[in-house]
mmCIF file of C-alpha atoms in Angstrom:
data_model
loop_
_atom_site.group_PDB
_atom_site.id
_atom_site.type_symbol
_atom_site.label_atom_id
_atom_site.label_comp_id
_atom_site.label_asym_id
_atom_site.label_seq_id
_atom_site.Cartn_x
_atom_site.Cartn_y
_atom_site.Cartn_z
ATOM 1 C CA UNK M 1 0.000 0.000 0.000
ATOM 2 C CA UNK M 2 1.397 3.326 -0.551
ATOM 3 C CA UNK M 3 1.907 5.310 2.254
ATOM 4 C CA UNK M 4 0.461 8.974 2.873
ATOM 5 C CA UNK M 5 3.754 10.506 2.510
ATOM 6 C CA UNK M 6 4.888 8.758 -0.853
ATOM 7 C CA UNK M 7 1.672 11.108 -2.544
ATOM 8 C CA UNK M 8 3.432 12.624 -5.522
ATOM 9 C CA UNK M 9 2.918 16.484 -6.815
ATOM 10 C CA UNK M 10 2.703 17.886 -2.895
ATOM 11 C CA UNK M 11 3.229 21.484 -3.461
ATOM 12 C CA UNK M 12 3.590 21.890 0.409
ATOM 13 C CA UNK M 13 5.703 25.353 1.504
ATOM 14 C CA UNK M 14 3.809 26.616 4.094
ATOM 15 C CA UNK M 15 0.475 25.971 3.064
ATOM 16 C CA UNK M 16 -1.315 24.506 5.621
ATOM 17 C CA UNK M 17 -3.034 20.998 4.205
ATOM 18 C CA UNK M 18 -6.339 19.927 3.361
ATOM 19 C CA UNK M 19 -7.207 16.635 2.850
ATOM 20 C CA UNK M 20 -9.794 15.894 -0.505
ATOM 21 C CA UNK M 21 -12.134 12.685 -0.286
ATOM 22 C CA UNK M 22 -13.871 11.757 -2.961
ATOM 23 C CA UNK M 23 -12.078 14.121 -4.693
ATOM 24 C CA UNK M 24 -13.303 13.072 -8.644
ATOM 25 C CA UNK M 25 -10.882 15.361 -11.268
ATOM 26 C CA UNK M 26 -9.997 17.930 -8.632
ATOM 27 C CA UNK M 27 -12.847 20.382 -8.942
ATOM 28 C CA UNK M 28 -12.769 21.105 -4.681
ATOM 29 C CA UNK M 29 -9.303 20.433 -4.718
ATOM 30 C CA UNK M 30 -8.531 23.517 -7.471
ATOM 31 C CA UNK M 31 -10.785 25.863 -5.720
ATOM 32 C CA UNK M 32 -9.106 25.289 -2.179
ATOM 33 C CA UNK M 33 -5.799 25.397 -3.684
ATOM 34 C CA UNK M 34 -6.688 28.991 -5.062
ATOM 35 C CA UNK M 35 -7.586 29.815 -1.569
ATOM 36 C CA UNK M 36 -4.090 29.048 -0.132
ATOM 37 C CA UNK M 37 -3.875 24.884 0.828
ATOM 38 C CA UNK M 38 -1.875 22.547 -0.489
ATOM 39 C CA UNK M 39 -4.282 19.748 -1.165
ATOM 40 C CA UNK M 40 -4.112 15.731 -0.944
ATOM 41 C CA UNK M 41 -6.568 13.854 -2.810
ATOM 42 C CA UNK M 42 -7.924 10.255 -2.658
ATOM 43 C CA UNK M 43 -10.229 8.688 -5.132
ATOM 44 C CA UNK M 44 -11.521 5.317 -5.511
ATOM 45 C CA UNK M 45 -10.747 5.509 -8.839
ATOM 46 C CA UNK M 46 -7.724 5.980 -10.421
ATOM 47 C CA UNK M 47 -7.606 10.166 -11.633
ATOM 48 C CA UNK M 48 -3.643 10.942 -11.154
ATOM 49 C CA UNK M 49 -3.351 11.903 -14.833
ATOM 50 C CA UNK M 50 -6.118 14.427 -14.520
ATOM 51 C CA UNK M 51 -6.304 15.562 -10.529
ATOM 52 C CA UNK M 52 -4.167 19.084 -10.427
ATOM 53 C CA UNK M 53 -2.392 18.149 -7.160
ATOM 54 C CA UNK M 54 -1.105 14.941 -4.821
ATOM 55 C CA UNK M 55 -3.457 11.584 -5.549
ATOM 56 C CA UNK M 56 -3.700 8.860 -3.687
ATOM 57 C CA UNK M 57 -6.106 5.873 -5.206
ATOM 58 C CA UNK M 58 -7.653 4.479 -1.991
ATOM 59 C CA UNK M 59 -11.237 3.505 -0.473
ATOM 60 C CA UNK M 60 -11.516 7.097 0.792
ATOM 61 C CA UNK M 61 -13.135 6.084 4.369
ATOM 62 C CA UNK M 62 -10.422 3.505 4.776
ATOM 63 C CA UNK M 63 -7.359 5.489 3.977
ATOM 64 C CA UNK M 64 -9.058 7.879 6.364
ATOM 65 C CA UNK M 65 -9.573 5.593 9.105
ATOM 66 C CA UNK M 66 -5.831 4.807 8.689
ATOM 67 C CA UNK M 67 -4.679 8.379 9.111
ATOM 68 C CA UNK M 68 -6.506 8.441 11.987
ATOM 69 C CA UNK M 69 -5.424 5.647 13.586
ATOM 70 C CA UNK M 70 -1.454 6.386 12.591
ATOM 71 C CA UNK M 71 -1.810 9.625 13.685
ATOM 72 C CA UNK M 72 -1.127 11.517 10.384
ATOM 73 C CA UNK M 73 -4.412 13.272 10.085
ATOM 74 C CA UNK M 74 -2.630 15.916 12.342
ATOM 75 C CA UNK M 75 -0.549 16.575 9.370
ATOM 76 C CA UNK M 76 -3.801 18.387 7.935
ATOM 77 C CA UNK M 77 -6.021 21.722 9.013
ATOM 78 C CA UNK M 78 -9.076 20.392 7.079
ATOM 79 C CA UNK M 79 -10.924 17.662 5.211
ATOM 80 C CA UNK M 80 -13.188 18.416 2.429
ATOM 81 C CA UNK M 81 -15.613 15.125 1.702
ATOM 82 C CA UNK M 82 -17.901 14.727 -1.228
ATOM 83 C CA UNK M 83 -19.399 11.067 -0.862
ATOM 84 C CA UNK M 84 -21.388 9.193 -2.882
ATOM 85 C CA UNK M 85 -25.120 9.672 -2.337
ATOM 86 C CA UNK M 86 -27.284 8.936 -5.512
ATOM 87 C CA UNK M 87 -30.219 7.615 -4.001
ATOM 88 C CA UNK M 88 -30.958 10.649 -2.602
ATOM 89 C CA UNK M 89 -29.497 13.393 -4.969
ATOM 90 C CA UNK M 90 -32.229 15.030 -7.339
ATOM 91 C CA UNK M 91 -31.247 12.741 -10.238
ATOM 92 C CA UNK M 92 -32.219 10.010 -8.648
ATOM 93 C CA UNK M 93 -35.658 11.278 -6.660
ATOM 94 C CA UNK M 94 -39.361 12.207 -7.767
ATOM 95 C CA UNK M 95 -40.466 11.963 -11.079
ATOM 96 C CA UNK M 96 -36.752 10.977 -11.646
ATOM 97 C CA UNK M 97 -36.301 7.828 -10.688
ATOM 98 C CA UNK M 98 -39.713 6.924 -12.800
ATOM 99 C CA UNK M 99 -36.889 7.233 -15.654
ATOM 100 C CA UNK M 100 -34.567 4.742 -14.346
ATOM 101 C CA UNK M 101 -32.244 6.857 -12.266
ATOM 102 C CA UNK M 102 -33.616 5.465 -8.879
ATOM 103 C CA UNK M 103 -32.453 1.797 -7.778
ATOM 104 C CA UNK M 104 -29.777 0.813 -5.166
ATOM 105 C CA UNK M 105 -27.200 3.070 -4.609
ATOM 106 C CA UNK M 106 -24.601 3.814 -1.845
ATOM 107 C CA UNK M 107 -25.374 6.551 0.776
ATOM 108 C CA UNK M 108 -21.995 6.972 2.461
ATOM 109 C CA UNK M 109 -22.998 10.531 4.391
ATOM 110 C CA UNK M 110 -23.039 8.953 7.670
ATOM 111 C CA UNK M 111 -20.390 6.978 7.388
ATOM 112 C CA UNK M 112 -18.054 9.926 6.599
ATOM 113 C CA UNK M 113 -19.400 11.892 8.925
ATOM 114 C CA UNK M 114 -18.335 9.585 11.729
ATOM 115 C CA UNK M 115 -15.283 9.334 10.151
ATOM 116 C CA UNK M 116 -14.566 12.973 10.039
ATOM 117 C CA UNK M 117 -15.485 13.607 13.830
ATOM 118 C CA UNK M 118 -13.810 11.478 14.741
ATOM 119 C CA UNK M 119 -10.616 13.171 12.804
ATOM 120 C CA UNK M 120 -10.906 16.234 15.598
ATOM 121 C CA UNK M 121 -10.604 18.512 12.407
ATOM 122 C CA UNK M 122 -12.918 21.656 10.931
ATOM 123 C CA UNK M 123 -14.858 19.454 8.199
ATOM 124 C CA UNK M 124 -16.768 20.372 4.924
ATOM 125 C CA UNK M 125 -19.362 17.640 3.338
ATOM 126 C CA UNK M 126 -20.555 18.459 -0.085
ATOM 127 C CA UNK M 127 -23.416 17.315 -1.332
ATOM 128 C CA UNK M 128 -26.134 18.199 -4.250
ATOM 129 C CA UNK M 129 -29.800 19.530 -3.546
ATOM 130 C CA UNK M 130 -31.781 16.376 -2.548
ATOM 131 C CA UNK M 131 -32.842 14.672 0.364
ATOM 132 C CA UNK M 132 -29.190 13.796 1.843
ATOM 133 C CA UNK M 133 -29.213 13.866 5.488
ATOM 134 C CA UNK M 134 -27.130 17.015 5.616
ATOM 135 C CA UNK M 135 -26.828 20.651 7.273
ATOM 136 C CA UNK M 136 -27.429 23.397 4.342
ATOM 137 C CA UNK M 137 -24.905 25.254 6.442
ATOM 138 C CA UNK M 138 -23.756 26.464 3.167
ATOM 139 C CA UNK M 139 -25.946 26.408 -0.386
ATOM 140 C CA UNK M 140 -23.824 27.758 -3.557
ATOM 141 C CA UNK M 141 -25.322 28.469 -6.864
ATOM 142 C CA UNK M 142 -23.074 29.142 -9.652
ATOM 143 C CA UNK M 143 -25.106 32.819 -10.779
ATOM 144 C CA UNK M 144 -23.280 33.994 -7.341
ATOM 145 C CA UNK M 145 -20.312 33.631 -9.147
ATOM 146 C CA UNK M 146 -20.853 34.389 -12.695
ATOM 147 C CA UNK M 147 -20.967 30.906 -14.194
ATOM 148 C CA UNK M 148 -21.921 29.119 -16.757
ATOM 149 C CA UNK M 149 -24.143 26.759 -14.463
ATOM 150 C CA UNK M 150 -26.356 26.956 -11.837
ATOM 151 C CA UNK M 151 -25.375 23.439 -9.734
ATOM 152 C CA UNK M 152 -26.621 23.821 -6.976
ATOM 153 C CA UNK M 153 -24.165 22.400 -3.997
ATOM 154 C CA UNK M 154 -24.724 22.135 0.153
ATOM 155 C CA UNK M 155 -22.371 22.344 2.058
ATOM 156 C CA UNK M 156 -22.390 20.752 5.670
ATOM 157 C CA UNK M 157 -18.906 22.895 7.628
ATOM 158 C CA UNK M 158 -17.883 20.601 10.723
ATOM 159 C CA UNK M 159 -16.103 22.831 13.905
ATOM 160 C CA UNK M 160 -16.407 26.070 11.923
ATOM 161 C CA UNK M 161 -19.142 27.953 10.866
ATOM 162 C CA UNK M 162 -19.500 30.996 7.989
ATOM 163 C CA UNK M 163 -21.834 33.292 6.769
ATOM 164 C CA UNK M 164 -24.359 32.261 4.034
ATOM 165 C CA UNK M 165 -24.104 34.442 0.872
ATOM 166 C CA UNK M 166 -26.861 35.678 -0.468
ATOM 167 C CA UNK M 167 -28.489 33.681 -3.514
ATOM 168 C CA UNK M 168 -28.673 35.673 -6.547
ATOM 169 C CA UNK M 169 -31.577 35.818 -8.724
ATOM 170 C CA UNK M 170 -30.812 33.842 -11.411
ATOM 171 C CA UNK M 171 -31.021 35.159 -14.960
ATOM 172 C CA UNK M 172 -33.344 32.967 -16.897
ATOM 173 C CA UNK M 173 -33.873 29.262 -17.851
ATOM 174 C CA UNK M 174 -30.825 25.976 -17.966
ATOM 175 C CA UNK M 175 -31.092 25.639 -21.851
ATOM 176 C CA UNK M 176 -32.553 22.246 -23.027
ATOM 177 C CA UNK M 177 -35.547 20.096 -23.190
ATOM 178 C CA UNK M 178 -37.851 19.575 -20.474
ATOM 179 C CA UNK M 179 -41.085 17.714 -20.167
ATOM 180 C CA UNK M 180 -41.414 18.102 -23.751
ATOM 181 C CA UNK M 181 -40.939 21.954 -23.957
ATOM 182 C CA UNK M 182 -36.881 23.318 -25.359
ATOM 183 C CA UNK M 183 -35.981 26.612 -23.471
ATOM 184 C CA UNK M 184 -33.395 28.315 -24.381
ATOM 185 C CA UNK M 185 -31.105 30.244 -21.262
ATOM 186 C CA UNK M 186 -27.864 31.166 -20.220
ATOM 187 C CA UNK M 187 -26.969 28.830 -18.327
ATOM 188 C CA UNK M 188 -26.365 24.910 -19.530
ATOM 189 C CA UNK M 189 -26.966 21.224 -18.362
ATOM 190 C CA UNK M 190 -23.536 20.021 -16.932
ATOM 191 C CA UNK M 191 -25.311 16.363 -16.693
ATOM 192 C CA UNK M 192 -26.403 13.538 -19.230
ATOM 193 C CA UNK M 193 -26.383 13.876 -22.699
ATOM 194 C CA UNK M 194 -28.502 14.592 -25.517
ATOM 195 C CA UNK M 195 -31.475 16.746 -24.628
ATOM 196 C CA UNK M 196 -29.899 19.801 -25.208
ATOM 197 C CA UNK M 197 -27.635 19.069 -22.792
ATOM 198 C CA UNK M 198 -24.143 20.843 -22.594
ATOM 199 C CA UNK M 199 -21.224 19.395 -24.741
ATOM 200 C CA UNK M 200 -17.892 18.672 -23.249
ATOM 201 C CA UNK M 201 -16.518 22.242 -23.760
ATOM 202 C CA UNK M 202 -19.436 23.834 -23.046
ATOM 203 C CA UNK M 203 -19.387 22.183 -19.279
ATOM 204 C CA UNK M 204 -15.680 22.991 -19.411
ATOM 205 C CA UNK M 205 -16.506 26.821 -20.170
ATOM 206 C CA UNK M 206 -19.233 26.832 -17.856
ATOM 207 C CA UNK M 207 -17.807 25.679 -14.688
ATOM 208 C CA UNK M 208 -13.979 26.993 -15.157
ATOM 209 C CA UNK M 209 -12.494 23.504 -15.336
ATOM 210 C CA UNK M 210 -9.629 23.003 -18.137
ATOM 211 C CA UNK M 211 -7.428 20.413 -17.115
ATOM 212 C CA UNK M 212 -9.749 17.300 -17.481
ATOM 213 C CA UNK M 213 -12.433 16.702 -20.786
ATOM 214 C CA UNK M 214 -13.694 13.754 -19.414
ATOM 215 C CA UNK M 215 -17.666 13.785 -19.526
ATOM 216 C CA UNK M 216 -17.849 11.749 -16.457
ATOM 217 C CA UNK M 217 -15.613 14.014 -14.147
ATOM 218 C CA UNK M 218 -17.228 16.911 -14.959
ATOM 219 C CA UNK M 219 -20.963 15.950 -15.143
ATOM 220 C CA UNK M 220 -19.943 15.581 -10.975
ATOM 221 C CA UNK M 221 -17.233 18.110 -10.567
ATOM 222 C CA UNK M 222 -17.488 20.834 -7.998
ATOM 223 C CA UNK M 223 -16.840 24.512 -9.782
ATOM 224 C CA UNK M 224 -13.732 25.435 -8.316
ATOM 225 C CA UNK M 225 -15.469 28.614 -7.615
ATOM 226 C CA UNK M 226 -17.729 27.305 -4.840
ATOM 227 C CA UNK M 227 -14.359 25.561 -2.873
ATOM 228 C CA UNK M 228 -12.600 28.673 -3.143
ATOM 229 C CA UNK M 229 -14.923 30.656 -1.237
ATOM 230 C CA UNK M 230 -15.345 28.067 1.186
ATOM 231 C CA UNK M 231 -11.944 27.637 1.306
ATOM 232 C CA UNK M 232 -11.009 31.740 1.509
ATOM 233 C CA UNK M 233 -14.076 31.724 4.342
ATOM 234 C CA UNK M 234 -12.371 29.197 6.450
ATOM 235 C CA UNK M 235 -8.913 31.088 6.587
ATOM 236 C CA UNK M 236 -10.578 34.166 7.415
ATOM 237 C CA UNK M 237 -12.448 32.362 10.544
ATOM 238 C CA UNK M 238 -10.704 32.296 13.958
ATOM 239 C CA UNK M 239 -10.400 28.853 13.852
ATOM 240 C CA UNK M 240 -8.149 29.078 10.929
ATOM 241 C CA UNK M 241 -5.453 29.996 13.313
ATOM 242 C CA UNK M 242 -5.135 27.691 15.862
ATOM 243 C CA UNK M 243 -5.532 24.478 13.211
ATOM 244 C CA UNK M 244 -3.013 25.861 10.360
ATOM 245 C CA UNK M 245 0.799 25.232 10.826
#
């Protein structure tokens, strides 16, 4: 098994370090970088000749229940989680999962969230709007930042706390077909295909996200825009202090 410290690309200087679960293509783990942390990611699946930054392939909960239990989660100041949670995202809910995206999925919210107490760490869990069992501490739309998209994100911040923006109105329709009716809008579908739905540059426009054109990373990637925030919000709170180092 490779160990924690062997993780390749660690742009460390005196960054303080947040660790990435979950971490897909590296949406999260660009924003946060942007912000000021070195990032470590770990991914079930194998994304170290896309993800921007140090990539570990690992169960995520298990290599995290081995830092804790060596110790080396003090190396970090945060964890940023974004687990798996399809049967109770909006793609997979209501009149949804009449259209085949319902069935058995994994719900590994709870899980993580033990997990990440027990870590003794400030926390974020990201999920999308749906019925996940998490705090809307934070909700992030991407017409607060001038995007492309609208994606819709929650966040859930563990031992810290921040503001929540305000929402902006958003400007008109997501362009494409729905329930039989095409709209057009300024904003486009970052999920599926066909439809009307957004092409692989289009998503890559819309969202800020150049380094990876692979349609499955970024139908789930995280606009680096939203992390950054969280991530600038979190080094402007007290707590940012005492954890960083």
């Amino acid at each position: 098994m490779t160990h924690p410290t062997d993780i390749r690309r660690d742009h460390s200087g005196d960054r303080p370090l947040l660790l990435d679960l979950f971490c897909c293509a590296g949406g999260a783990a660009t924003g946060y970088h942007r912000a000021g942390f070195t990032v470590h990611g770990v991914d079930l699946v194998d994304r170290s000749a896309r993800y921007p930054f140090a990539f570990r392939q690992g169960d995520a909960l298990t290599v995290l229940a081995a830092l804790i239990e060596s110790g080396e989660i003090r190396r970090y100041s945060a964890v940023h989680a974004s687990p798996p949670c399809q049967d109770k995202c909006a793609l997979t809910v209501g009149t949804n999962q009449a259209m085949g995206w319902g069935g058995t999925h994994i719900d590994l919210v709870a899980p993580t969230r033990e997990l990440l107490d027990a870590t003794g760490l400030p926390y974020v869990i990201e999920q999308p709007d749906g019925k996940a069992d998490v705090r809307k501490d934070i909700s992030l739309c991407g017409e607060m930042f001038g995007l492309g998209v609208l994606r819709h994100r929650n966040f859930e911040l563990g031992r810290w706390t921040a503001a929540q923006p305000k929402h902006v109105r958003h400007r008109g329709y997501v362009r494409g077909w729905r329930h039989g009716e095409y709209r057009d809008g300024p904003y486009v579908a970052a999920y599926g295909k066909g439809g009307g739905k957004a092409s692989v540059p289009e998503m890559q426009q819309a969202m800020g996200i150049d380094w990876t054109d692979v349609h499955e990373e970024l139908t789930e990637a995280i606009p680096p825009a939203y992390s950054e925030w969280l991530g600038r919000a979190f080094l402007a709170s007290p707590l940012a202090g005492a954890v960083a180092g």
